[in-house]
Short mmCIF file of C-alpha atoms in Angstrom, two decimals:
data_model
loop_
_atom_site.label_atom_id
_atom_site.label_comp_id
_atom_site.label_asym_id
_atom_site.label_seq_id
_atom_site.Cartn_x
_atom_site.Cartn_y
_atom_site.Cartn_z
CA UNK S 1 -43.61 56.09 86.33
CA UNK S 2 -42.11 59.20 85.12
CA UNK S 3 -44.52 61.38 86.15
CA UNK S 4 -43.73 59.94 89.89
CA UNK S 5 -40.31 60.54 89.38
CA UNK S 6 -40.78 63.76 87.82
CA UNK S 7 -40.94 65.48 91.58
CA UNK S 8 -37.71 64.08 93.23
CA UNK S 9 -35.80 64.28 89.65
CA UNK S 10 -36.60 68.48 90.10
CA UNK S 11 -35.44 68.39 93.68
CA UNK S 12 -32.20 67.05 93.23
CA UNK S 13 -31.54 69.38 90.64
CA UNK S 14 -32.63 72.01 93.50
CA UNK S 15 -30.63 70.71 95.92
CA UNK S 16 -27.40 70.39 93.53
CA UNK S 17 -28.26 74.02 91.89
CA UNK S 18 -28.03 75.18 95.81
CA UNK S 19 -25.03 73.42 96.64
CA UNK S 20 -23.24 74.94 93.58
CA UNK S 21 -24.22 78.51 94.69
CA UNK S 22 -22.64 78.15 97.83
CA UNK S 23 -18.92 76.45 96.52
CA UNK S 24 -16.16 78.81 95.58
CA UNK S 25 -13.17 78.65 93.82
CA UNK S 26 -9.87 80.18 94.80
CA UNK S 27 -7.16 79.47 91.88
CA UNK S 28 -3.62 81.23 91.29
CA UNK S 29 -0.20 81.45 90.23
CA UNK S 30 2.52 81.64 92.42
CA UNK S 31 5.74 82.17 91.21
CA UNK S 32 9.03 80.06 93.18
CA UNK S 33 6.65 78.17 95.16
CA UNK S 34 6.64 74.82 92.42
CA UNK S 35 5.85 71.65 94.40
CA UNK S 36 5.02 73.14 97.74
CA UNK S 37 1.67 73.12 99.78
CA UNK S 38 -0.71 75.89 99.77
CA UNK S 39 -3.55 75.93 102.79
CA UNK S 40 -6.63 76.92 103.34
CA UNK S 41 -8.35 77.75 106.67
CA UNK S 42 -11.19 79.42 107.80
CA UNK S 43 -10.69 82.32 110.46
CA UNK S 44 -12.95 82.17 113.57
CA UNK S 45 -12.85 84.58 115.97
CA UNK S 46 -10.70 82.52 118.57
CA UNK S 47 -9.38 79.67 116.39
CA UNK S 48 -8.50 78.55 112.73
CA UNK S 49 -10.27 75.83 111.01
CA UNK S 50 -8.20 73.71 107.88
CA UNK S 51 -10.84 73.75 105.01
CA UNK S 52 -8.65 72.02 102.21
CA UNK S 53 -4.91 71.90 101.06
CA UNK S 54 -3.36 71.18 97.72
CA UNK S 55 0.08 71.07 95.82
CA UNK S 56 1.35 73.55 93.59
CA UNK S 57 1.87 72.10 90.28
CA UNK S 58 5.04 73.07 88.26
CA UNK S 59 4.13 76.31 86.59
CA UNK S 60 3.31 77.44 90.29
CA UNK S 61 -0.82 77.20 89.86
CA UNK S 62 -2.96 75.70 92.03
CA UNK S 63 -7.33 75.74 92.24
CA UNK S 64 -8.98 74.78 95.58
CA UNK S 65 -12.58 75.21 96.08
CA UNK S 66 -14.91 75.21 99.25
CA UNK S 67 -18.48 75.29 100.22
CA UNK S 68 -19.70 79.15 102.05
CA UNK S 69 -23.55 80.68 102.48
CA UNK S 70 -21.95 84.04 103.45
CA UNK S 71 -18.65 86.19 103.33
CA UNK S 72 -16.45 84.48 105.26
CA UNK S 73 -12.46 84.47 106.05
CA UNK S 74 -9.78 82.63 105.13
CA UNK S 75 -6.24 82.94 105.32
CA UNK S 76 -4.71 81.60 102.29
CA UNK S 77 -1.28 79.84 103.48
CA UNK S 78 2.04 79.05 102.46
CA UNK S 79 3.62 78.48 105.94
CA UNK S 80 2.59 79.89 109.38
CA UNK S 81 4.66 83.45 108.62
CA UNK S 82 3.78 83.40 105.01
CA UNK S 83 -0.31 83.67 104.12
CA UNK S 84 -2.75 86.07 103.11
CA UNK S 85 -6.38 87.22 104.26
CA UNK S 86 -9.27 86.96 101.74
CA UNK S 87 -13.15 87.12 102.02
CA UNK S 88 -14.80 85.08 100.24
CA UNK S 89 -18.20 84.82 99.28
CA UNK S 90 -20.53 82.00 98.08
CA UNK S 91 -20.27 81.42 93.97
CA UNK S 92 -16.81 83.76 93.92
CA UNK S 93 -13.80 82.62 91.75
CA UNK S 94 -10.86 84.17 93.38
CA UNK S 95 -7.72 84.92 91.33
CA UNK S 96 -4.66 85.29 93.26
CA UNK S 97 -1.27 85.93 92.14
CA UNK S 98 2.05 86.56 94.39
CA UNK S 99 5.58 85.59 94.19
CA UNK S 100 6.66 82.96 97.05
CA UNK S 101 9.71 84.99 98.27
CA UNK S 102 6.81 88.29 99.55
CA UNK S 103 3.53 86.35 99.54
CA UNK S 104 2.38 87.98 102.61
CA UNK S 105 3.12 91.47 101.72
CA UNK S 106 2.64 91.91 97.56
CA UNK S 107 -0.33 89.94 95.77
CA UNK S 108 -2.59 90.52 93.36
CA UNK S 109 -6.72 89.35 94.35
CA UNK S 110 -9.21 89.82 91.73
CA UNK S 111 -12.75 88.33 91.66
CA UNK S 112 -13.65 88.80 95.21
CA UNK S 113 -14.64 92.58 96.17
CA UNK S 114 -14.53 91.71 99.83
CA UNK S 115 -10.83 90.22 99.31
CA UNK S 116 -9.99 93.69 97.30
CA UNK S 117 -11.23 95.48 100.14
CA UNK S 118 -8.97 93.36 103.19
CA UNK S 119 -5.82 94.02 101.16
CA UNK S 120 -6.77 97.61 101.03
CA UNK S 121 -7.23 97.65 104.97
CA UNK S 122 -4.62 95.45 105.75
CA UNK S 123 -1.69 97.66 102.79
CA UNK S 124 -2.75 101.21 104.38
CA UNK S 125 -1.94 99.61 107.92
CA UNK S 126 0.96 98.25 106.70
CA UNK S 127 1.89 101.75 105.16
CA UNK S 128 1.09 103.60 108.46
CA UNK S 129 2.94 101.08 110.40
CA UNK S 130 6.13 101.62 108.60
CA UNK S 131 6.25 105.08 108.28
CA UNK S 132 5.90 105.18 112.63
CA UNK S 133 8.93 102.73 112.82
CA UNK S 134 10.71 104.88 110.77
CA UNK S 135 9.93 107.88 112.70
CA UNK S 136 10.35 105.76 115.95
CA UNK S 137 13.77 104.69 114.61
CA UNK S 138 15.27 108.41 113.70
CA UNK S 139 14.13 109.22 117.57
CA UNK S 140 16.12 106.32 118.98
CA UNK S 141 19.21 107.24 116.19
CA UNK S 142 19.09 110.84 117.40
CA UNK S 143 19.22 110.85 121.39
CA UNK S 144 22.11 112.23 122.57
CA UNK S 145 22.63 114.56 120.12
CA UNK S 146 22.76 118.43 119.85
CA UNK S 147 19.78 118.72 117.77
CA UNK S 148 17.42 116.18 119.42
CA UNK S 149 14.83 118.72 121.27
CA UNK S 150 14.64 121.07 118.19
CA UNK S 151 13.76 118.08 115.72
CA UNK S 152 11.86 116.08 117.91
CA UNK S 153 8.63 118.04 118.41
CA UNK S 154 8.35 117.89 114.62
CA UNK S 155 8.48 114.06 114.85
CA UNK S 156 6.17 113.86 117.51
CA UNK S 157 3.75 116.45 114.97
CA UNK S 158 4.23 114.06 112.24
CA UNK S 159 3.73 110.84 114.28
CA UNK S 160 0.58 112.24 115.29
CA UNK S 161 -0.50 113.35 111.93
CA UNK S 162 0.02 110.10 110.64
CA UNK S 163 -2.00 108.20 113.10
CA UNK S 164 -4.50 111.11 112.67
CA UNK S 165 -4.92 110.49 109.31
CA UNK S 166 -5.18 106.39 109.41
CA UNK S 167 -8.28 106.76 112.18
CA UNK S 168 -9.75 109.07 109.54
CA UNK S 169 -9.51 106.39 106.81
CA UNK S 170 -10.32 102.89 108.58
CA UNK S 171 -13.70 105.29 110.31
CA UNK S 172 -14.55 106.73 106.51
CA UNK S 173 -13.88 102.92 105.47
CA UNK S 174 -16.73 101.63 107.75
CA UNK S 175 -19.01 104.48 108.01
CA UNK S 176 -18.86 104.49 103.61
CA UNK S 177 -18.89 100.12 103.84
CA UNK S 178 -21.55 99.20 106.95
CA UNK S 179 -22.57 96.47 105.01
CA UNK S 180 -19.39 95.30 104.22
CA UNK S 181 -17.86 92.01 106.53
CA UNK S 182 -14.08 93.68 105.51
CA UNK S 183 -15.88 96.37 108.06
CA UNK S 184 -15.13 94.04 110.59
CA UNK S 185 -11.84 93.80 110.02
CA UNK S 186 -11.82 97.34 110.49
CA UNK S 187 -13.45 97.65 113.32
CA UNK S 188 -11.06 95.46 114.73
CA UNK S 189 -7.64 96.58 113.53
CA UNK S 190 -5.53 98.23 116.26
CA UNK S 191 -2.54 100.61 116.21
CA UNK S 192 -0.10 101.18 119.22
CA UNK S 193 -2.31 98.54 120.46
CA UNK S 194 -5.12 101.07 120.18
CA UNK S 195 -8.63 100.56 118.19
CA UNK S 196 -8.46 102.48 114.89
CA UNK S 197 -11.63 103.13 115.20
CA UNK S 198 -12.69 104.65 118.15
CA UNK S 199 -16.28 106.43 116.97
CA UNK S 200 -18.87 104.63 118.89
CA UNK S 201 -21.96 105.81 116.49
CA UNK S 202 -19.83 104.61 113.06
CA UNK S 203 -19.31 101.19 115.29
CA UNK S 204 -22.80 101.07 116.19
CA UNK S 205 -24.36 101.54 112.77
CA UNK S 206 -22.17 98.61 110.89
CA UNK S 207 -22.37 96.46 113.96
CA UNK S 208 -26.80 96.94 113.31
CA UNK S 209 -26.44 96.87 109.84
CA UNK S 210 -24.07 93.93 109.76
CA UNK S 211 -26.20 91.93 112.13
CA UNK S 212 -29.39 92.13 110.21
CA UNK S 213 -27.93 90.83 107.03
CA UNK S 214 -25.47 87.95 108.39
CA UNK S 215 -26.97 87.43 111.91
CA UNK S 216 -25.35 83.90 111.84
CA UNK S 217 -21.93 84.89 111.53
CA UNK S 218 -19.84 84.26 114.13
CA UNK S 219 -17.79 87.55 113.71
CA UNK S 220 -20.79 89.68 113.19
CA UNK S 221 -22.36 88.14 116.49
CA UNK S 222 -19.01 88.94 118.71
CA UNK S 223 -18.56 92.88 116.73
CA UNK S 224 -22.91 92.88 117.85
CA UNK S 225 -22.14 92.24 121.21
CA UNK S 226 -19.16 94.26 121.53
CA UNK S 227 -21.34 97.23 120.47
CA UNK S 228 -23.58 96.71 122.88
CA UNK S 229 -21.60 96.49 125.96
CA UNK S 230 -19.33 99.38 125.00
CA UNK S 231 -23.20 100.96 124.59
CA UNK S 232 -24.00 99.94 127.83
CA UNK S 233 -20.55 100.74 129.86
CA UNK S 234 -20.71 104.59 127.88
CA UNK S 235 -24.49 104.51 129.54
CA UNK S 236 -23.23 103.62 132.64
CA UNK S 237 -20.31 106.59 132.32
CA UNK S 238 -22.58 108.82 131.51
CA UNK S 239 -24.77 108.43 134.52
CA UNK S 240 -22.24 107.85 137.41
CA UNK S 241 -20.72 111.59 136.01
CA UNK S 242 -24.37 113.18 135.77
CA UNK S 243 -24.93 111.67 139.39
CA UNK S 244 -21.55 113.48 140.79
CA UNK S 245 -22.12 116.22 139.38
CA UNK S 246 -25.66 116.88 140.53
CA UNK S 247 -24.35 116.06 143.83
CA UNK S 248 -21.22 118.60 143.75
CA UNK S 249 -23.53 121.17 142.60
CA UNK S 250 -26.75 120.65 144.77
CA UNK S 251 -27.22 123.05 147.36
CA UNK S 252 -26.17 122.10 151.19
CA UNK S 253 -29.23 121.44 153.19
CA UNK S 254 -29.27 121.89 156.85
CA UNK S 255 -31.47 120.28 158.87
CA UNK S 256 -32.88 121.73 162.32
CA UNK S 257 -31.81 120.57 165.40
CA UNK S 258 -34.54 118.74 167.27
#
């Protein structure tokens, strides 16, 4: 009897040993946020999906825990204006600590590389995106006055130096991280509703490499596909310019008359 029982007592142990390498566990301590409900839903590329909620307990903790096979994100959520963006992967414990009152804007993440690496995007952006306004807002302050034209080409140097060097570090990001799903993120992070990233070979390579390790996720799929038909419209560029030009510069041709 125990010999025939031997088999399936091994396979549940399997089966549980897999299940257990797939849950994570996302716990934390938020201060002024006693009592309330903290959310968490998966991001799709169109859509968000509620995984699990729980209370905050008194000291402002709280541990929820979910079943992944591969890096996937979250957003981690007080309220609709208040949350944060993590990547999780299978067997992670995530640490997070934040005060209620800036949530959103000034947290701690340990545990979870691929979290570490979305609130690096996500605070240089952030950075970048404030020092614009406040170069946007001393143009609007100083119109109309004497000095506007002599100060304002050495705004319009800086504003371009800043968004110089923010393309520089989200491309160095993904072309030093292609196997990295915060590459993604990215890929797809825009300024002046402008990709950050706008070099088609550092897009290509993460897109390849990204797709042969995770070729199930559905991010990875839609950044794959992206790829290609940027890959294919660039082709198709290319060859309607090669085609004009051959035909501005060929040579006239005239035929005899009959």
């Amino acid at each position: 009897r125990y010999e025939t029982l031997f088999p399936y007592t091994t396979l549940f142990r399997s089966l549980g040993g897999c299940k257990k390498d797939k849950e994570f566990t996302i716990r934390g301590k938020i201060t002024h946020a006693e009592d309330q409900t903290i959310v968490l839903e998966e991001l799709h590329t169109s859509s968000l999906k509620k995984i699990t909620e729980t209370k905050i307990n008194k000291k402002g903790e709280f541990e929820i825990s979910a079943m992944t096979g591969i890096p996937t994100f979250y957003l981690l959520k007080l309220n609709d204006q208040s949350f944060i963006t993590l990547l999780v992967d299978s067997a992670e414990t995530v640490t997070v600590e934040a005060d209620a009152a800036n949530f959103d804007r000034e947290y701690n993440v340990e545990g979870s590389p691929g979290s570490a690496h979305v609130k690096l995007l996500d605070s240089k952006l952030k950075e970048t995106r404030h020092k614009l306004d406040s170069i946007r807002s001393l143009d609007n302050l100083y119109k109309g006055n004497p000095e506007y034209d002599s100060v304002r080409p050495r705004w319009a140097e800086e504003y371009d130096n800043i968004v110089k060097e923010q393309i520089e570090f989200s491309t160095q990001f993904v072309r030093d991280n292609p196997f990295s799903m915060a590459s993604v993120l990215a890929l797809y992070q825009k300024l002046d509703n402008n990709f950050i990233v706008r070099d088609l070979q550092v897009m290509k390579t993460a897109a390849s490499a990204l797709n042969s390790i995770y070729p199930k996720s559905e991010q990875v799929q839609a950044l794959y596909n992206n790829a290609l038909q940027i890959v294919r419209d660039k082709q198709s560029a290319d060859m309607k310019k090669f085609i004009q030009e051959q035909g501005e510069n060929s040579p006239e041709i005239t035929l005899p008359n009959p």
